[in-house]
Tab-separated table of N, CA, C and O in Angstrom:
chain	number	residue	atom	x	y	z
A	206	VAL	N	98.565	-22.797	-14.086
A	206	VAL	CA	98.606	-22.650	-12.800
A	206	VAL	C	97.874	-20.994	-12.555
A	206	VAL	O	98.058	-20.309	-13.058
A	207	CYS	N	97.571	-21.181	-11.226
A	207	CYS	CA	96.705	-20.101	-11.174
A	207	CYS	C	96.859	-19.936	-9.215
A	207	CYS	O	96.777	-21.170	-8.095
A	208	ILE	N	97.679	-18.926	-8.793
A	208	ILE	CA	98.047	-18.839	-7.384
A	208	ILE	C	97.595	-17.460	-6.744
A	208	ILE	O	97.967	-16.409	-7.466
A	209	TRP	N	96.882	-17.410	-5.907
A	209	TRP	CA	96.772	-16.475	-5.049
A	209	TRP	C	97.848	-16.219	-3.567
A	209	TRP	O	98.176	-17.183	-3.270
A	210	ILE	N	98.021	-14.941	-3.225
A	210	ILE	CA	98.929	-14.701	-2.019
A	210	ILE	C	97.754	-14.522	-0.826
A	210	ILE	O	97.232	-13.557	-1.197
A	211	GLN	N	97.394	-15.364	-0.284
A	211	GLN	CA	96.287	-15.069	0.900
A	211	GLN	C	97.432	-14.357	1.954
A	211	GLN	O	97.971	-14.643	2.918
A	212	VAL	N	97.009	-13.036	2.064
A	212	VAL	CA	97.346	-12.103	3.240
A	212	VAL	C	96.922	-12.199	4.773
A	212	VAL	O	97.658	-12.751	6.011
A	213	GLY	N	95.588	-12.472	5.056
A	213	GLY	CA	94.916	-12.626	5.856
A	213	GLY	C	93.478	-12.937	5.969
A	213	GLY	O	92.930	-13.037	4.775
A	214	ALA	N	92.579	-13.450	7.192
A	214	ALA	CA	91.591	-13.519	7.084
A	214	ALA	C	90.807	-12.917	8.181
A	214	ALA	O	91.147	-13.309	9.678
A	215	PHE	N	89.962	-12.293	8.225
A	215	PHE	CA	89.344	-11.477	8.972
A	215	PHE	C	88.235	-11.312	9.055
A	215	PHE	O	87.116	-11.709	8.381
A	216	SER	N	87.663	-11.417	10.682
A	216	SER	CA	86.261	-11.303	10.936
A	216	SER	C	85.579	-10.135	10.568
A	216	SER	O	84.333	-9.823	10.323
A	217	SER	N	86.149	-9.275	11.060
A	217	SER	CA	86.104	-7.768	10.442
A	217	SER	C	86.033	-7.345	8.992
A	217	SER	O	87.120	-7.515	8.778
A	218	MET	N	84.754	-7.164	8.232
A	218	MET	CA	84.882	-6.537	7.205
A	218	MET	C	85.860	-5.141	6.889
A	218	MET	O	86.766	-4.833	6.327
A	219	ASP	N	85.626	-4.380	8.132
A	219	ASP	CA	86.551	-2.876	8.427
A	219	ASP	C	88.132	-3.362	8.289
A	219	ASP	O	89.100	-2.677	7.693
A	220	ASN	N	88.338	-4.497	9.115
A	220	ASN	CA	89.491	-4.812	9.235
A	220	ASN	C	90.227	-5.276	7.941
A	220	ASN	O	91.439	-4.862	7.643
A	221	ALA	N	89.262	-6.506	6.909
A	221	ALA	CA	89.940	-6.693	5.730
A	221	ALA	C	90.122	-5.683	5.018
A	221	ALA	O	90.716	-5.640	4.309
A	222	LEU	N	89.335	-4.418	4.942
A	222	LEU	CA	89.058	-3.341	3.957
A	222	LEU	C	90.770	-2.409	4.418
A	222	LEU	O	91.239	-2.242	3.243
A	223	GLY	N	90.736	-2.490	5.600
A	223	GLY	CA	91.972	-1.611	6.075
A	223	GLY	C	93.497	-2.420	5.367
A	223	GLY	O	94.272	-1.728	4.846
A	224	ALA	N	93.397	-3.830	5.369
A	224	ALA	CA	94.437	-4.567	4.837
A	224	ALA	C	94.386	-4.314	3.586
A	224	ALA	O	95.973	-4.176	2.983
A	225	GLU	N	93.491	-4.285	2.738
A	225	GLU	CA	93.456	-4.216	1.512
A	225	GLU	C	93.791	-3.181	1.193
A	225	GLU	O	94.903	-2.739	-0.046
A	226	GLN	N	93.359	-2.002	1.433
A	226	GLN	CA	94.198	-0.128	1.358
A	226	GLN	C	95.489	-0.637	1.649
A	226	GLN	O	95.903	0.454	0.502
A	227	ARG	N	96.089	-1.068	2.708
A	227	ARG	CA	97.532	-1.267	2.703
A	227	ARG	C	98.393	-1.506	1.709
A	227	ARG	O	99.216	-0.849	1.342
A	228	LEU	N	97.725	-2.723	1.247
A	228	LEU	CA	98.183	-3.561	0.306
A	228	LEU	C	98.252	-2.537	-1.206
A	228	LEU	O	99.324	-2.595	-1.974
A	229	GLU	N	97.200	-2.031	-1.344
A	229	GLU	CA	97.221	-1.415	-2.704
A	229	GLU	C	98.018	-0.168	-2.238
A	229	GLU	O	98.799	-0.063	-3.552
A	230	SER	N	98.203	0.456	-1.477
A	230	SER	CA	99.144	1.634	-1.055
A	230	SER	C	100.719	1.050	-1.408
A	230	SER	O	101.335	1.935	-1.649
A	231	ALA	N	100.956	-0.201	-0.932
A	231	ALA	CA	102.184	-0.542	-1.052
A	231	ALA	C	102.073	-1.006	-2.646
A	231	ALA	O	103.308	-1.795	-3.319
A	232	GLY	N	101.218	-0.837	-3.581
A	232	GLY	CA	101.399	-1.467	-4.937
A	232	GLY	C	100.682	-2.587	-5.430
A	232	GLY	O	101.247	-3.240	-6.774
A	233	GLU	N	100.478	-3.243	-4.604
A	233	GLU	CA	99.718	-4.762	-4.799
A	233	GLU	C	98.405	-4.607	-5.378
A	233	GLU	O	97.943	-3.765	-5.126
A	234	THR	N	97.925	-5.554	-5.998
A	234	THR	CA	96.484	-5.681	-6.381
A	234	THR	C	95.946	-6.793	-5.675
A	234	THR	O	96.212	-8.055	-5.462
A	235	ALA	N	95.020	-5.892	-4.617
A	235	ALA	CA	94.420	-6.724	-3.316
A	235	ALA	C	92.735	-6.996	-3.898
A	235	ALA	O	92.439	-5.809	-4.090
A	236	VAL	N	92.386	-7.719	-3.299
A	236	VAL	CA	90.975	-7.866	-3.387
A	236	VAL	C	90.239	-8.484	-1.553
A	236	VAL	O	91.510	-9.334	-1.115
A	237	VAL	N	89.403	-8.177	-1.333
A	237	VAL	CA	88.638	-9.013	-0.072
A	237	VAL	C	87.564	-10.203	-0.773
A	237	VAL	O	86.893	-9.921	-1.496
A	238	ILE	N	87.851	-11.256	-0.411
A	238	ILE	CA	87.030	-12.448	-0.971
A	238	ILE	C	86.090	-12.990	0.305
A	238	ILE	O	86.817	-13.207	1.256
A	239	GLU	N	84.856	-12.760	0.439
A	239	GLU	CA	83.992	-13.333	1.473
A	239	GLU	C	84.110	-15.079	1.488
A	239	GLU	O	84.453	-15.491	0.441
A	240	GLY	N	84.415	-15.548	2.370
A	240	GLY	CA	84.714	-16.936	2.751
A	240	GLY	C	83.700	-17.380	3.871
A	240	GLY	O	82.826	-16.418	4.103
A	241	PRO	N	83.723	-18.612	3.921
A	241	PRO	CA	82.872	-19.468	4.698
A	241	PRO	C	82.956	-18.977	6.098
A	241	PRO	O	83.992	-18.261	6.703
A	242	ASN	N	82.027	-18.975	7.155
A	242	ASN	CA	81.902	-18.839	8.418
A	242	ASN	C	82.288	-17.178	8.672
A	242	ASN	O	82.840	-16.804	9.704
A	243	GLY	N	81.804	-16.218	8.069
A	243	GLY	CA	81.679	-15.131	7.962
A	243	GLY	C	82.987	-14.503	7.881
A	243	GLY	O	83.423	-13.291	8.174
A	244	LEU	N	84.070	-14.909	7.624
A	244	LEU	CA	85.738	-14.708	7.196
A	244	LEU	C	85.558	-13.915	5.787
A	244	LEU	O	85.330	-14.339	4.787
A	245	HIS	N	86.236	-12.857	5.968
A	245	HIS	CA	86.709	-12.085	4.670
A	245	HIS	C	88.092	-12.455	4.491
A	245	HIS	O	89.218	-11.566	5.328
A	246	ARG	N	88.359	-12.721	3.105
A	246	ARG	CA	89.676	-13.183	2.945
A	246	ARG	C	90.496	-12.013	2.319
A	246	ARG	O	89.670	-11.765	1.272
A	247	VAL	N	91.553	-11.677	2.608
A	247	VAL	CA	92.575	-10.700	1.834
A	247	VAL	C	93.504	-11.429	0.974
A	247	VAL	O	94.363	-11.968	1.645
A	248	ARG	N	93.556	-11.258	-0.376
A	248	ARG	CA	94.338	-12.158	-1.183
A	248	ARG	C	94.776	-10.964	-2.176
A	248	ARG	O	94.378	-10.020	-2.628
A	249	VAL	N	96.511	-11.247	-2.828
A	249	VAL	CA	97.053	-10.358	-3.509
A	249	VAL	C	96.985	-11.169	-4.862
A	249	VAL	O	97.407	-12.830	-4.625
A	250	GLY	N	97.048	-10.836	-5.885
A	250	GLY	CA	96.905	-11.657	-7.412
A	250	GLY	C	95.439	-11.612	-8.078
A	250	GLY	O	94.992	-10.156	-8.316
A	251	PRO	N	95.431	-12.755	-8.720
A	251	PRO	CA	96.166	-13.842	-8.861
A	251	PRO	C	97.283	-13.847	-9.886
A	251	PRO	O	97.637	-12.830	-10.594
A	252	PHE	N	97.934	-14.686	-9.842
A	252	PHE	CA	99.589	-14.876	-10.490
A	252	PHE	C	99.266	-16.136	-11.436
A	252	PHE	O	98.492	-17.235	-11.136
A	253	ASP	N	99.682	-16.226	-12.451
A	253	ASP	CA	99.421	-17.307	-13.426
A	253	ASP	C	100.993	-17.949	-13.708
A	253	ASP	O	101.117	-19.088	-14.576
A	254	ARG	N	102.235	-17.605	-12.843
A	254	ARG	CA	103.315	-18.245	-12.571
A	254	ARG	C	103.508	-18.383	-11.431
A	254	ARG	O	103.392	-17.069	-10.505
A	255	GLU	N	104.382	-19.582	-10.949
A	255	GLU	CA	104.474	-19.725	-9.757
A	255	GLU	C	105.835	-18.607	-9.178
A	255	GLU	O	105.911	-18.317	-8.147
A	256	LYS	N	106.798	-18.615	-10.416
A	256	LYS	CA	107.817	-17.452	-9.980
A	256	LYS	C	107.239	-16.152	-9.776
A	256	LYS	O	107.921	-15.692	-8.669
A	257	ASP	N	106.305	-15.515	-10.333
A	257	ASP	CA	105.554	-14.461	-10.038
A	257	ASP	C	105.004	-14.209	-8.520
A	257	ASP	O	105.132	-13.228	-7.738
A	258	ALA	N	104.208	-15.311	-8.159
A	258	ALA	CA	103.983	-15.633	-6.972
A	258	ALA	C	104.955	-15.632	-5.882
A	258	ALA	O	104.731	-14.857	-4.851
A	259	GLY	N	105.939	-16.197	-6.173
A	259	GLY	CA	106.817	-16.329	-5.369
A	259	GLY	C	107.571	-14.934	-4.874
A	259	GLY	O	108.205	-14.434	-3.907
A	260	LYS	N	107.798	-14.142	-6.189
A	260	LYS	CA	108.395	-12.553	-5.858
A	260	LYS	C	107.241	-11.797	-5.105
A	260	LYS	O	107.744	-11.050	-4.383
A	261	ALA	N	106.086	-11.791	-5.541
A	261	ALA	CA	105.297	-10.904	-4.883
A	261	ALA	C	104.893	-11.644	-3.044
A	261	ALA	O	105.145	-10.803	-2.290
A	262	LEU	N	104.983	-12.809	-2.934
A	262	LEU	CA	105.392	-13.387	-1.275
A	262	LEU	C	106.413	-12.924	-0.607
A	262	LEU	O	106.711	-12.091	0.240
A	263	GLU	N	107.594	-12.378	-1.188
A	263	GLU	CA	108.862	-11.985	-0.645
A	263	GLU	C	108.700	-10.270	-0.445
A	263	GLU	O	109.248	-9.925	0.967
A	264	ARG	N	107.798	-9.531	-1.200
A	264	ARG	CA	107.726	-8.211	-1.141
A	264	ARG	C	106.412	-8.264	0.027
A	264	ARG	O	106.830	-7.292	0.809
A	265	ILE	N	105.532	-8.964	0.274
A	265	ILE	CA	104.406	-8.777	1.205
A	265	ILE	C	104.970	-9.487	2.697
A	265	ILE	O	104.640	-8.764	3.616
A	266	ARG	N	105.708	-10.784	2.858
A	266	ARG	CA	106.162	-11.288	4.037
A	266	ARG	C	106.527	-10.115	4.926
A	266	ARG	O	106.082	-10.393	6.315
A	267	PRO	N	107.556	-9.084	4.755
A	267	PRO	CA	107.981	-8.293	5.504
A	267	PRO	C	106.684	-7.471	6.637
A	267	PRO	O	106.934	-7.554	7.761
A	268	ASP	N	105.592	-7.477	6.010
A	268	ASP	CA	104.605	-6.687	6.701
A	268	ASP	C	103.559	-7.711	6.967
A	268	ASP	O	102.898	-7.267	7.890
A	269	TRP	N	103.399	-8.551	6.364
A	269	TRP	CA	102.593	-9.535	6.664
A	269	TRP	C	103.244	-11.005	6.889
A	269	TRP	O	103.381	-11.882	5.942
A	270	PRO	N	103.820	-11.349	7.762
A	270	PRO	CA	104.356	-12.670	7.928
A	270	PRO	C	103.686	-14.109	7.704
A	270	PRO	O	104.427	-15.139	7.277
A	271	THR	N	102.582	-13.790	8.127
A	271	THR	CA	101.563	-15.197	7.864
A	271	THR	C	101.300	-15.154	6.394
A	271	THR	O	100.328	-16.227	5.782
A	272	ALA	N	101.606	-14.315	5.695
A	272	ALA	CA	100.962	-14.166	4.241
A	272	ALA	C	101.472	-15.814	3.347
A	272	ALA	O	102.605	-16.270	3.725
A	273	ALA	N	100.393	-16.619	2.514
A	273	ALA	CA	100.986	-17.685	2.151
A	273	ALA	C	100.194	-17.762	0.719
A	273	ALA	O	99.440	-17.242	0.042
A	274	ALA	N	101.054	-18.680	-0.052
A	274	ALA	CA	100.350	-18.617	-1.516
A	274	ALA	C	99.432	-20.104	-0.914
A	274	ALA	O	99.659	-21.126	-0.342
A	275	VAL	N	98.103	-19.981	-2.151
A	275	VAL	CA	96.915	-20.814	-1.852
A	275	VAL	C	96.914	-21.036	-3.423
A	275	VAL	O	96.290	-19.963	-4.180
A	276	PRO	N	96.158	-22.058	-4.147
A	276	PRO	CA	95.802	-22.023	-5.514
A	276	PRO	C	94.572	-21.160	-5.508
A	276	PRO	O	93.695	-21.279	-4.549
A	277	CYS	N	94.104	-20.875	-6.220
A	277	CYS	CA	92.945	-20.440	-6.857
A	277	CYS	C	92.042	-21.615	-6.783
A	277	CYS	O	91.879	-22.599	-7.182
A	278	GLY	N	90.651	-21.017	-6.738
A	278	GLY	CA	89.400	-22.033	-6.912
A	278	GLY	C	88.604	-22.384	-5.692
A	278	GLY	O	89.134	-21.986	-4.649
């Protein structure tokens, strides 16, 4: 099992980096991944257990209500 929590997808790299910094300040391990169509995805993880991903999602959702679990790959 490999799961990321996707916090958001941003067209602006500055916005993506800002989100990454907010998450890091909150104690999460966040990364910016360049995706198709010029979008920069901000994700937390990866997690190798669904239980750990679920706990992270619970921590993140109050500040990032659209956060969602996505499979690695």
